[in-house]
Short mmCIF file of C-alpha atoms and ligand atoms in Angstrom, two decimals:
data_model
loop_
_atom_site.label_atom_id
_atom_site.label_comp_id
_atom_site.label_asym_id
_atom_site.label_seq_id
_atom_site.Cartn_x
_atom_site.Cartn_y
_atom_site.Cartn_z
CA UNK A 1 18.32 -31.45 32.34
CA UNK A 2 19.14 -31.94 28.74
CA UNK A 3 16.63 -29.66 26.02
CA UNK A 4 16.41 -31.81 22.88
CA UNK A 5 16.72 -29.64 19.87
CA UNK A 6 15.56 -30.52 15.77
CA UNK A 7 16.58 -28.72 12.97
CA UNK A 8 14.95 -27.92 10.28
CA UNK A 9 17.55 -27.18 7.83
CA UNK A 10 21.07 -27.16 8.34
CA UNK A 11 22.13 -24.34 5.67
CA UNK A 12 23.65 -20.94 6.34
CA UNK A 13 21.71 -20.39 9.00
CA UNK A 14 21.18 -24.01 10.44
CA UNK A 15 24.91 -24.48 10.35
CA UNK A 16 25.61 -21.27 12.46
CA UNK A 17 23.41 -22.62 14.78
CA UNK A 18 25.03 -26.39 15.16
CA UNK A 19 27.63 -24.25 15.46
CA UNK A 20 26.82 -22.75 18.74
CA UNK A 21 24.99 -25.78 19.84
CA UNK A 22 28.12 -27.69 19.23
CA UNK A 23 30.66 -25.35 20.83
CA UNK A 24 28.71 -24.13 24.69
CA UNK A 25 32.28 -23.33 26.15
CA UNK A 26 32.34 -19.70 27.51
CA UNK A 27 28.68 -19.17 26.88
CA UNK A 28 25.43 -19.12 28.84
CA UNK A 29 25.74 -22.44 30.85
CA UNK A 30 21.65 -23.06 29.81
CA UNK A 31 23.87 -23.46 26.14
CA UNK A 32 25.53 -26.94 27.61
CA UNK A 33 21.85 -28.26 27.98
CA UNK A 34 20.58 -27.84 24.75
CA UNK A 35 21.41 -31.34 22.63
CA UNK A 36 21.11 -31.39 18.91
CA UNK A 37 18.83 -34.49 18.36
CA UNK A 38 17.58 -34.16 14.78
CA UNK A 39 18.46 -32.82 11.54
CA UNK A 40 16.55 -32.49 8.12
CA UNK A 41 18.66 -31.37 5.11
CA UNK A 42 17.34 -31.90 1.61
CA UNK A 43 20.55 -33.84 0.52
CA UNK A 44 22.73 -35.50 2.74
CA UNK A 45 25.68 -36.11 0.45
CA UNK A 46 26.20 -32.06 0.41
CA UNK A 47 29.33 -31.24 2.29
CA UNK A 48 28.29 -29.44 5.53
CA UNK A 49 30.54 -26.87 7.67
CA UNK A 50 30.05 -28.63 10.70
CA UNK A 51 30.10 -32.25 11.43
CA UNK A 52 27.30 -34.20 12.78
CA UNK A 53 26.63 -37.86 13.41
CA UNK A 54 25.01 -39.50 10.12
CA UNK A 55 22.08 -41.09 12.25
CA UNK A 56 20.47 -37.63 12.93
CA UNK A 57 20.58 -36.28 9.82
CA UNK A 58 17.43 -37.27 8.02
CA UNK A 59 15.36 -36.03 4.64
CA UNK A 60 12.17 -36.55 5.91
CA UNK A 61 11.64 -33.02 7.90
CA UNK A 62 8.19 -34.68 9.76
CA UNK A 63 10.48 -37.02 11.41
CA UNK A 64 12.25 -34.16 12.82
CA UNK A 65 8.97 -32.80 14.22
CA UNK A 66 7.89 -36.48 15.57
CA UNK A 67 11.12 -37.04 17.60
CA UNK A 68 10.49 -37.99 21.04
CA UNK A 69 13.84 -36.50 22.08
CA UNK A 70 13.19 -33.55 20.30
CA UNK A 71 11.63 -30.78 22.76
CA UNK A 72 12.02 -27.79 20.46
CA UNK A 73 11.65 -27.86 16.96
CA UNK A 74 13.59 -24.92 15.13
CA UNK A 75 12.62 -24.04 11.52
CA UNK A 76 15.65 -22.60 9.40
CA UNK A 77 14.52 -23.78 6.22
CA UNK A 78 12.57 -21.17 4.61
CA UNK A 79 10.05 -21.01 1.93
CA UNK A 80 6.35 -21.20 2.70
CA UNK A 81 5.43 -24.48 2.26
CA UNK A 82 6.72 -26.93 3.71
CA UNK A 83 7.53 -24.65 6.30
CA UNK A 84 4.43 -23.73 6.92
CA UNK A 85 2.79 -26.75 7.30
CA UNK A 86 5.80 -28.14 9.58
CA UNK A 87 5.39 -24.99 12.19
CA UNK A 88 1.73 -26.10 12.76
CA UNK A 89 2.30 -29.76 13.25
CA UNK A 90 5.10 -28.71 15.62
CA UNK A 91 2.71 -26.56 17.41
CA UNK A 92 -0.02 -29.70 17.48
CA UNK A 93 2.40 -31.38 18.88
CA UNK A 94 2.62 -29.06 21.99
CA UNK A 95 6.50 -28.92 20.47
CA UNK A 96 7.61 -24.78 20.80
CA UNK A 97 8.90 -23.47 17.62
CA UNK A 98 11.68 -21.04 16.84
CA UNK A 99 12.08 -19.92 13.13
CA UNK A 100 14.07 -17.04 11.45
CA UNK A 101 11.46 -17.78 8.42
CA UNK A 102 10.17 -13.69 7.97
CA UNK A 103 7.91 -15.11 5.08
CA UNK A 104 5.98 -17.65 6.89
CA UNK A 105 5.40 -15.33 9.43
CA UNK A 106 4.57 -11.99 7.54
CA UNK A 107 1.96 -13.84 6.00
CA UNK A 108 0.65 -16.88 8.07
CA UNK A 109 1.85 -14.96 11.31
CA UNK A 110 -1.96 -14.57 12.52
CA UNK A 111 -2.70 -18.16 11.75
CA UNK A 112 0.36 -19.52 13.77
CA UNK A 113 0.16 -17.28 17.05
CA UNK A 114 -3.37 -18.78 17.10
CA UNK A 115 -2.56 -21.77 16.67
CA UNK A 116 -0.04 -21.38 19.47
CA UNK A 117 -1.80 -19.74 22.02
CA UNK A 118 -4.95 -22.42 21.68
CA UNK A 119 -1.82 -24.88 22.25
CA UNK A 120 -0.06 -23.18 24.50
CA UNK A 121 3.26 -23.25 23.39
CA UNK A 122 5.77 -20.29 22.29
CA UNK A 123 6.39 -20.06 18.46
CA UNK A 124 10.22 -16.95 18.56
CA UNK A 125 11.09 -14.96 16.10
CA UNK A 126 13.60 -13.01 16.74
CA UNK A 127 16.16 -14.15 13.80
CA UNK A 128 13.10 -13.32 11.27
CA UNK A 129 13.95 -9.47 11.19
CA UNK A 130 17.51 -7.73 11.44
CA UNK A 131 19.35 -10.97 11.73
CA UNK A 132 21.78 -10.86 14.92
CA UNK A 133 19.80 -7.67 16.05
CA UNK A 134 17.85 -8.06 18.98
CA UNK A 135 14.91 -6.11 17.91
CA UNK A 136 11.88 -8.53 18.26
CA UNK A 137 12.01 -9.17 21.98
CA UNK A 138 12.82 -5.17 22.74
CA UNK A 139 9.69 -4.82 20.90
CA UNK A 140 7.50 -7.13 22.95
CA UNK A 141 9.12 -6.81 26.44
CA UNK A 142 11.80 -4.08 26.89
CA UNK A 143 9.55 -1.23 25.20
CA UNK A 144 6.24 -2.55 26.28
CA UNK A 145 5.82 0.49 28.30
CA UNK A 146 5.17 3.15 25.44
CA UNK A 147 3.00 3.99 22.84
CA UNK A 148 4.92 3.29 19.45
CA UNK A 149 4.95 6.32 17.42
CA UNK A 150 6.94 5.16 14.44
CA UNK A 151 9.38 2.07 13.16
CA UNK A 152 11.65 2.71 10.57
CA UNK A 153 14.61 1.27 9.23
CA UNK A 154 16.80 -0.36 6.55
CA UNK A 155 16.23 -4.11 7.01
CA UNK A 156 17.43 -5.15 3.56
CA UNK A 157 21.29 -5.32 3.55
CA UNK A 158 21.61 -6.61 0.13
CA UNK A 159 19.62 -3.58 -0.97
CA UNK A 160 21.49 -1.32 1.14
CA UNK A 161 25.24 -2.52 0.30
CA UNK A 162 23.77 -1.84 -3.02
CA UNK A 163 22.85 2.01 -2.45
CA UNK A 164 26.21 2.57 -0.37
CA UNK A 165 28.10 1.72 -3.25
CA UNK A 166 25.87 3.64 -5.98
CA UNK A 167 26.43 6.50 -3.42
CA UNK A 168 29.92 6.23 -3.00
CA UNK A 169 31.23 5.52 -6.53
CA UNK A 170 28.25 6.96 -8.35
CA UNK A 171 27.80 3.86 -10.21
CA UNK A 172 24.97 2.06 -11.89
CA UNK A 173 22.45 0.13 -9.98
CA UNK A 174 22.97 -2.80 -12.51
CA UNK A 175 26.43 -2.84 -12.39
CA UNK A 176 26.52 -2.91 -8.46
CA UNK A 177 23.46 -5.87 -8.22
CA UNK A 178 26.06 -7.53 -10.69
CA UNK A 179 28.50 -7.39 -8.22
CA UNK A 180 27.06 -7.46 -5.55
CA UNK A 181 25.77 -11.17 -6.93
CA UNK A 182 29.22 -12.22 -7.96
CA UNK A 183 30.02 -11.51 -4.14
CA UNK A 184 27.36 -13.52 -3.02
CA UNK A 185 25.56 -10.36 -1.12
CA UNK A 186 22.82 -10.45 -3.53
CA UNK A 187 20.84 -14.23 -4.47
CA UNK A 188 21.35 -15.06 -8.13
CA UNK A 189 17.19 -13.96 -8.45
CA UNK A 190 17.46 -10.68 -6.79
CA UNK A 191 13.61 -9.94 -6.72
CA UNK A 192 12.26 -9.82 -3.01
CA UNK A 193 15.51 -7.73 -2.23
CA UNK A 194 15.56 -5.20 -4.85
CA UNK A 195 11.91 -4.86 -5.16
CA UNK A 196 11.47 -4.34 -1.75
CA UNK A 197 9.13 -7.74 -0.82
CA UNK A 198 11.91 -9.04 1.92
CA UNK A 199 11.72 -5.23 3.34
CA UNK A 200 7.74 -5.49 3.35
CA UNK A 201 8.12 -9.21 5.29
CA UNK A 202 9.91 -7.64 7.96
CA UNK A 203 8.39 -4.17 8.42
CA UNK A 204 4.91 -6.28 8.49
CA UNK A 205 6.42 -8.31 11.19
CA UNK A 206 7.64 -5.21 13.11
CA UNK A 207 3.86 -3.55 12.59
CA UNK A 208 2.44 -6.10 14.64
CA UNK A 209 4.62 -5.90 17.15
CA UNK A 210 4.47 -2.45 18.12
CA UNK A 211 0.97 -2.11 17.51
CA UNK A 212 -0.83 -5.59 18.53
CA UNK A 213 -2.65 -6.13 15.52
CA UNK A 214 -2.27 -7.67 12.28
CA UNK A 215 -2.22 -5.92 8.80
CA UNK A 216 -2.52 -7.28 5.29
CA UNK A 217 0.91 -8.41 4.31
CA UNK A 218 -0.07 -7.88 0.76
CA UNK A 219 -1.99 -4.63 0.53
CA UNK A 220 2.06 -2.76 1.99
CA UNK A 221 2.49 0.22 -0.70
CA UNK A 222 6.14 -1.32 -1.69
CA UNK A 223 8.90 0.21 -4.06
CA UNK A 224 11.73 -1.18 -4.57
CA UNK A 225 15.49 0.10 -5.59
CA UNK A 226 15.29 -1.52 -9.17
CA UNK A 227 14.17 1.55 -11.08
CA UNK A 228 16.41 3.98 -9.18
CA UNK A 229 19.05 6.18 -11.11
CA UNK A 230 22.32 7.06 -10.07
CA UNK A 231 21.55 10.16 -10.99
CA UNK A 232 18.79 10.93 -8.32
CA UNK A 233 21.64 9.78 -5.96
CA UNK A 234 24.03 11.90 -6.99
CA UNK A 235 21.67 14.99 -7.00
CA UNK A 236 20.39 13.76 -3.67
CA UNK A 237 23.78 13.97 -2.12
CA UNK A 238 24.60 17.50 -4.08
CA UNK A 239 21.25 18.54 -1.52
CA UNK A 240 22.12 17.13 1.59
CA UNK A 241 20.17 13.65 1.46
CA UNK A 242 21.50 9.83 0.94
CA UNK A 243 18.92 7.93 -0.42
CA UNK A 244 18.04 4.69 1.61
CA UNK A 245 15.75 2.24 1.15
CA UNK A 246 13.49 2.91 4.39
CA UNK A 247 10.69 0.57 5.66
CA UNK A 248 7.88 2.36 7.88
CA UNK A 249 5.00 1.80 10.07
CA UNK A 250 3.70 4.73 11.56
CA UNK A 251 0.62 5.48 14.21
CA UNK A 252 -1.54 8.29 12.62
CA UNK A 253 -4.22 7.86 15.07
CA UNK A 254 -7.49 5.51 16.25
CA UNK A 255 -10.86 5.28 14.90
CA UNK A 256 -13.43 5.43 17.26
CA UNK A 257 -14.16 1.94 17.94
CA UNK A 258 -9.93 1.68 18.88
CA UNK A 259 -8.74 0.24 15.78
CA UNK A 260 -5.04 1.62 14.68
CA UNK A 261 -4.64 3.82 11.86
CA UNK A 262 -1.32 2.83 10.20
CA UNK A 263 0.69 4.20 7.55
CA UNK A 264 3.25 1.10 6.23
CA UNK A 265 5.35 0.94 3.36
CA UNK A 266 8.41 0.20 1.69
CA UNK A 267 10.25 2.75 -0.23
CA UNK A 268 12.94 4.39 -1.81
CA UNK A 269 13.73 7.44 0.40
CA UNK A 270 16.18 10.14 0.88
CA UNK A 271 16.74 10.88 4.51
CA UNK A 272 19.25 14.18 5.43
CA UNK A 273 22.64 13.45 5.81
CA UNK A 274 22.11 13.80 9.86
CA UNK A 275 19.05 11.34 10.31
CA UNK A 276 20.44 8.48 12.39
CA UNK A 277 19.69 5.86 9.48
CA UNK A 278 21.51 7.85 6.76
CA UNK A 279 24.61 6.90 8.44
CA UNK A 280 24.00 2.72 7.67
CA UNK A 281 26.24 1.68 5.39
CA UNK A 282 26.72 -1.94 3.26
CA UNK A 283 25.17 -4.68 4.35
CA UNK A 284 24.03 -3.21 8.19
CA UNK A 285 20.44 -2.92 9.16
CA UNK A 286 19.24 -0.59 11.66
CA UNK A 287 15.56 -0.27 13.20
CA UNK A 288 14.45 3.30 14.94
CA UNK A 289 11.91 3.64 17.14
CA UNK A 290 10.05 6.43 18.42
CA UNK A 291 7.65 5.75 21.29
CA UNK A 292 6.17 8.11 24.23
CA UNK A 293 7.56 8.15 26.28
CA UNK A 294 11.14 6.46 25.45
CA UNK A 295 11.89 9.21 22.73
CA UNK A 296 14.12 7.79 19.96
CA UNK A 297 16.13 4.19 20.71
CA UNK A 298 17.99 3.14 17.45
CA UNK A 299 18.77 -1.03 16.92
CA UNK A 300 22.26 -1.23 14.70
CA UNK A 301 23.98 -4.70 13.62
CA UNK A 302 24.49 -7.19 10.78
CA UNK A 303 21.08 -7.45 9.26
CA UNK A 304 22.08 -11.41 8.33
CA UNK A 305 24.49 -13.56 7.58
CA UNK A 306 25.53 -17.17 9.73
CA UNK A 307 26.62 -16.05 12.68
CA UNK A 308 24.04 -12.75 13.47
CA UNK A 309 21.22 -15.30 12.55
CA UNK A 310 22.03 -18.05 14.58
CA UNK A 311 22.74 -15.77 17.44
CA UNK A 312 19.54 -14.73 17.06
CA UNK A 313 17.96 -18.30 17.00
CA UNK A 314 19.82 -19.41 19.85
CA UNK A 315 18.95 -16.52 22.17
CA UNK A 316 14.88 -17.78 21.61
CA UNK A 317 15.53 -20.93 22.21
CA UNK A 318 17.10 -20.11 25.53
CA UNK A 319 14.62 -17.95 26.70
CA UNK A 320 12.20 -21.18 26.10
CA UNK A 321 15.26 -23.14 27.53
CA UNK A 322 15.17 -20.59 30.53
CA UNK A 323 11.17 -20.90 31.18
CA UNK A 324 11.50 -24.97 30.83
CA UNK A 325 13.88 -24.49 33.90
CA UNK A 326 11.86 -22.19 35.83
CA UNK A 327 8.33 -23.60 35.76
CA UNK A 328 9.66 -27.16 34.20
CA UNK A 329 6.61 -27.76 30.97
CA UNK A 330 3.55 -26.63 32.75
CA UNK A 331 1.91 -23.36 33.37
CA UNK A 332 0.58 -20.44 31.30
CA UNK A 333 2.45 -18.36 28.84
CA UNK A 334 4.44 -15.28 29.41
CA UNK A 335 2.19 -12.94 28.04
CA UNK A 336 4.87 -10.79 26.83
CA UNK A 337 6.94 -13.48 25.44
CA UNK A 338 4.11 -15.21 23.56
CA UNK A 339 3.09 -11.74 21.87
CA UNK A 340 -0.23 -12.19 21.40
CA UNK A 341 -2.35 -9.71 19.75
CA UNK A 342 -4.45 -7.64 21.62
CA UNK A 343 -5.95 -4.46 19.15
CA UNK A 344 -7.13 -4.37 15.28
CA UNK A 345 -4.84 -2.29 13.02
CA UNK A 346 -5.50 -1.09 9.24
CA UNK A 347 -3.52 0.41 6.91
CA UNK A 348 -4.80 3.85 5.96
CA UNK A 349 -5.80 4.92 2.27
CA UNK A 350 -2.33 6.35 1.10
CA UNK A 351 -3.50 9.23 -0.50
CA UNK A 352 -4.49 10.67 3.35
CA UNK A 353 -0.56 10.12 4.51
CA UNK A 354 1.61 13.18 4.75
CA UNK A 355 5.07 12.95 3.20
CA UNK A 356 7.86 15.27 1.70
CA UNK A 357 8.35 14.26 -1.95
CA UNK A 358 11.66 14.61 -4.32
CA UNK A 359 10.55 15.49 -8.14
CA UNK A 360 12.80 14.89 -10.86
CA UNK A 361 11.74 16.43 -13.83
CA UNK A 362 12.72 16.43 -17.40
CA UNK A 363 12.00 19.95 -18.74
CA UNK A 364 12.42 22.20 -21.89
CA UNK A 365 15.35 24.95 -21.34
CA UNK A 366 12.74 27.76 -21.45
CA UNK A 367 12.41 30.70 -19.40
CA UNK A 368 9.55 30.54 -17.17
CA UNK A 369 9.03 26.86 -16.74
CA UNK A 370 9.89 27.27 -12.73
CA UNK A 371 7.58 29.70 -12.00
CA UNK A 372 5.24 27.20 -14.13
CA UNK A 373 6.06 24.21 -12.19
CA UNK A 374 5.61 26.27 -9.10
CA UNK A 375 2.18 27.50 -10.08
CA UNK A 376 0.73 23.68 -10.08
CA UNK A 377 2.18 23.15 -6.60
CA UNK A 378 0.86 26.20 -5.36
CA UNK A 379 -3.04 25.55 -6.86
CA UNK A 380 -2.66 22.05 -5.08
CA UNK A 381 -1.42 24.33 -1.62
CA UNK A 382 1.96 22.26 -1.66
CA UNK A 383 4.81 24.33 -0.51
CA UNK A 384 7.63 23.85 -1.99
CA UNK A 385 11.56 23.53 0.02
CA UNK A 386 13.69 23.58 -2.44
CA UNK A 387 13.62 23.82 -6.37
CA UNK A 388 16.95 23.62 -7.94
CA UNK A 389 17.87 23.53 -11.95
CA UNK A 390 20.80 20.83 -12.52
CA UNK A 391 23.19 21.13 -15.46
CA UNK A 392 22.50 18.20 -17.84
CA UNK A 393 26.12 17.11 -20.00
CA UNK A 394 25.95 16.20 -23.62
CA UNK A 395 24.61 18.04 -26.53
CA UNK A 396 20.72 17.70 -25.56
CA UNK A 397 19.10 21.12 -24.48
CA UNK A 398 16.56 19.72 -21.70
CA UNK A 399 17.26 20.94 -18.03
CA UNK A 400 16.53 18.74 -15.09
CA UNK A 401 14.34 20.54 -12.37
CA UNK A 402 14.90 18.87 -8.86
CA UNK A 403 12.07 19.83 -6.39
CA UNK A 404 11.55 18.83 -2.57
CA UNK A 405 8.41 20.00 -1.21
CA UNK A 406 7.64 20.37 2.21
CA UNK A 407 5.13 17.53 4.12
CA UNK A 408 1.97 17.58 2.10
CA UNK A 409 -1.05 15.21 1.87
CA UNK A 410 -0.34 12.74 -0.84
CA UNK A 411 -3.36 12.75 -2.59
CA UNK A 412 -2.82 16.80 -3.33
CA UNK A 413 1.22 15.88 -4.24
CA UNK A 414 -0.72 13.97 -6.79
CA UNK A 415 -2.93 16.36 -8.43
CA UNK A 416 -0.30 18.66 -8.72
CA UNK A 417 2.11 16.33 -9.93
CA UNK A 418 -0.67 15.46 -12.61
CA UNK A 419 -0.96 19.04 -13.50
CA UNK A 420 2.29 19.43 -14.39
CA UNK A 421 3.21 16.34 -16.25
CA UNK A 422 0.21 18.42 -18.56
CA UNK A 423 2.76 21.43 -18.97
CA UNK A 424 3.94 21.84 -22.23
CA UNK A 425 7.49 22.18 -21.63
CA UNK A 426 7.28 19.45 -18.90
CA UNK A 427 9.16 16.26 -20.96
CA UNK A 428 8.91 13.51 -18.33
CA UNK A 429 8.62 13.05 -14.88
CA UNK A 430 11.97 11.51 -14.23
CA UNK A 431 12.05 10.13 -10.56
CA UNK A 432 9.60 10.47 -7.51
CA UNK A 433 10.61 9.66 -4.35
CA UNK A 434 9.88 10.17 -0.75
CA UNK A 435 11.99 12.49 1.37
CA UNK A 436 12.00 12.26 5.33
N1 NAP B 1 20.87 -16.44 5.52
C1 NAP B 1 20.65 -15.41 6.34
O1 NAP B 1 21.54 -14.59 6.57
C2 NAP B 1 19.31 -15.24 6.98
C3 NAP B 1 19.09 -14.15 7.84
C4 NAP B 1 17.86 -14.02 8.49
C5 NAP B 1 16.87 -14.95 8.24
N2 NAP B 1 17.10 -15.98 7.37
C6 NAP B 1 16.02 -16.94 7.16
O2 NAP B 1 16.46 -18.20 7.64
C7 NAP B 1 15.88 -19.25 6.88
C8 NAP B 1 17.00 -20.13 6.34
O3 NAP B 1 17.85 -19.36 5.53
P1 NAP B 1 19.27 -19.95 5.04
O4 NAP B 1 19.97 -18.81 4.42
O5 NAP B 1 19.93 -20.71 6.11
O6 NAP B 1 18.79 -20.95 3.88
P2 NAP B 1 19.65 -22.10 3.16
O7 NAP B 1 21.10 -21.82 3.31
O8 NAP B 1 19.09 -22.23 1.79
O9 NAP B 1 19.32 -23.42 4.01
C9 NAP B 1 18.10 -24.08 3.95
C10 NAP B 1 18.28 -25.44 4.58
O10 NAP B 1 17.03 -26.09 4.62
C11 NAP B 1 17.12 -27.38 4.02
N3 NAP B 1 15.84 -27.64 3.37
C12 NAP B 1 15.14 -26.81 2.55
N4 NAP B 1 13.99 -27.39 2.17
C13 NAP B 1 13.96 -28.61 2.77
C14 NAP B 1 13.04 -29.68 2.75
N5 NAP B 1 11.90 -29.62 2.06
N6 NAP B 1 13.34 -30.77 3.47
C15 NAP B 1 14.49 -30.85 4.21
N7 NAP B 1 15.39 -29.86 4.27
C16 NAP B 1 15.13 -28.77 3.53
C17 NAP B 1 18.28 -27.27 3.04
O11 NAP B 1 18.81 -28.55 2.80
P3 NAP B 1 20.14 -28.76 1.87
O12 NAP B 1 21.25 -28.09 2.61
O13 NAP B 1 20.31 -30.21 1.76
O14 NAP B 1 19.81 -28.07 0.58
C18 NAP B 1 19.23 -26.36 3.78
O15 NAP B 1 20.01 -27.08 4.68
C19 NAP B 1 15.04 -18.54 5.80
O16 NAP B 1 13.72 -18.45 6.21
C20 NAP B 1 15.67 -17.17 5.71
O17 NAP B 1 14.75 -16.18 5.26
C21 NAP B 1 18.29 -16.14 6.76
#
């Protein structure tokens, strides 16, 4: 039995998946069944790495979706809209869908598995988060048997190639996102990397997973690496921490009527040198999580990138390749495939979350001003781990006062951070950042 497959795009990711398509020798045999049938580009006079008859490349992306001979329709274009819009009809069609498109489905994710389910066809992720890490199904099926305590990870590689380097060579974050572009690691308009939206896509994706319930895509606390100093790197290091950027969602607990209290967010985060993600380095991702009663199970791989993508893409559309075997097109869906929702989630008011903090501050060269500084945390109960005075070089007579507290409730880090901005011989509060 031959499985018709339509492209929707045939760029970095589209071509790694022709690729594949094109080439079944030594893989899975269910490979040598699937059958490119239909290919949207935007311009077909662009020079592609892999060659494909003219007559199914087309412009017109609805005609991929309308095919007859296509069976399942797999969306590698990106963007929102058409994309979007071109998911659904699929779906009306009764056509499954598999897309590596994280923003489509971070924020029209709820619309779409609705959609799907009232259909009854599958609509796979997997490429959307961690690229050529299988991370999406573990979540649904392999880890289906615990409670999910926490996901975290570094699913940005562009902004972590970016910290490796500022970590390694102490240089400038400009100067490495300069490279890093001229490289082609970061996209000429670095935004949803380096301010952390791409990260808040993913770890929104991830959320629902392990907790079976939506959350507001937009309402993620998210920081991105554009403001960071090299400085707070370098003193990070000089205490034991590399700073990553980290992307969380954590269980705190339930209301009473069963809804999930979650903690998610995207930040800027220095993690000690023996945490299992500290150890990531350039473009990698990696995704821990902590469930009861698995313990800690940590997903490592290229985050992106041709290849890792479309091996991603190709492994969802043979598990629908797999279940067209089995059952041939009728019968119910695989609950645990589909991934359906099954519990209501909300984010909790961040000023209740518990976190360890690092404090740069700009201070006078006075005697006293620790003990000072120390007083505020102390009115506001927050203990306080380390507190260490750094040398600063030229001929200016500030001192920079590093801090890390110990876990403390957010909103009380924040009165006490406002109490001592009020100091006298506080300057400036230089950098803020979490600490796990
Ligand atoms: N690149 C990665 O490493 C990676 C990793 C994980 C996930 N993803 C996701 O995968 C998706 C694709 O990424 P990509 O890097 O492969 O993008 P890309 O290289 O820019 O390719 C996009 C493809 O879609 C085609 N296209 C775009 N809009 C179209 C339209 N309106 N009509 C017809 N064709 C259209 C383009 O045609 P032309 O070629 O003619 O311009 C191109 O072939 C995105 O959602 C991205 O977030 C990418």
């Amino acid at each position: 039995m031959t499985i018709g497959i339509g492209l929707l795009g045939l760029g970095t990711v589209g071509a790694g998946v022709a690729e594949i398509l094109l080439n079944p020798q030594g893989r899975h045999p269910l490979v040598g069944q699937l059958a490119l049938k239909r290919v949207a580009v935007r311009d077909l006079s662009r020079p592609r790495p892999v060659e494909l008859p003219a007559e199914i490349l087309c412009t017109d992306p609805q005609q991929v979706v309308n095919d007859p001979a296509v069976d399942i329709v797999v969306e590698v274009m990106g963007g929102l809209e058409p994309a979007r819009s071109l998911i659904l009809a699929a779906i009306a069609a009764g056509k499954p869908v598999v897309t590596a498109n994280k923003a489509v489905i971070a924020r029209y994710g709820e619309e779409i598995a609705a959609a799907a389910a009232e259909r009854g066809v599958y609509v796979l992720i997997e490429a959307a988060v961690g690229g050529g890490i299988p991370i999406i199904e573990p979540l649904k099926q392999s880890l289906g048997g615990n409670r999910i305590q926490r996901v975290s990870g570094i699913i940005n590689g562009t902004t972590n190639y970016i910290l490796s380097r500022m970590a390694d060579e102490g240089a400038a974050y400009g100067d490495v996102l300069a490279d890093a572009q001229r490289l082609g690691y970061a996209e000429a308009d670095p935004a949803a990397d380096v301010e952390g939206g791409d990260a808040a896509d993913k770890i929104a994706i991830l959320s629902g997973l392990a907790y079976g319930g939506s959350i507001e895509r937009s309402a993620i606390p998210t920081e991105g690496i554009n403001r960071l100093d090299a400085r707070d790197v370098n003193y990070a290091a000089q205490l034991g921490y590399v700073v990553k950027l980290v992307a969380t969602a954590q269980c705190l607990g339930t209301d009473t009527d069963g809804t999930v209290q979650l903690d998610v967010r995207v930040n800027p985060t220095l993690l000690p040198k023996d945490h299992p993600l500290a150890g990531v380095h350039g473009v990698n991702n990696a995704i821990l999580v902590e469930g009861d009663p698995v313990g800690r199970v940590m997903f490592y791989g290229p985050g992106a990138g041709a290849g890792p993508t479309a091996s991603a893409v190709v492994a969802d559309i043979l598990n629908i390749a797999g279940i067209r075997e089995a059952t041939g097109q009728g019968g119910g869906l695989d609950p645990l495939l589909a991934a359906s929702r099954w519990r209501s989630c909300r984010l909790v008011d961040p000023g209740q979350t518990q976190h360890r903090n690092y404090l740069r501050l700009q201070t006078g060269d006075q005697a006293g001003v620790i003990g000072r500084i120390g007083s505020c945390f102390g009115d506001e109960g927050v203990s306080i781990r380390s507190i260490v005075q750094f040398e600063t070089s030229g001929a200016c007579a500030d001192a920079e006062i590093v801090v890390i507290t110990h876990e403390v409730q957010e909103a009380n880090f924040r009165r006490a951070l406002a109490a001592i901005t009020a100091l006298p011989d506080v300057k400036a509060v230089a950098a803020c950042l979490r600490t796990l």
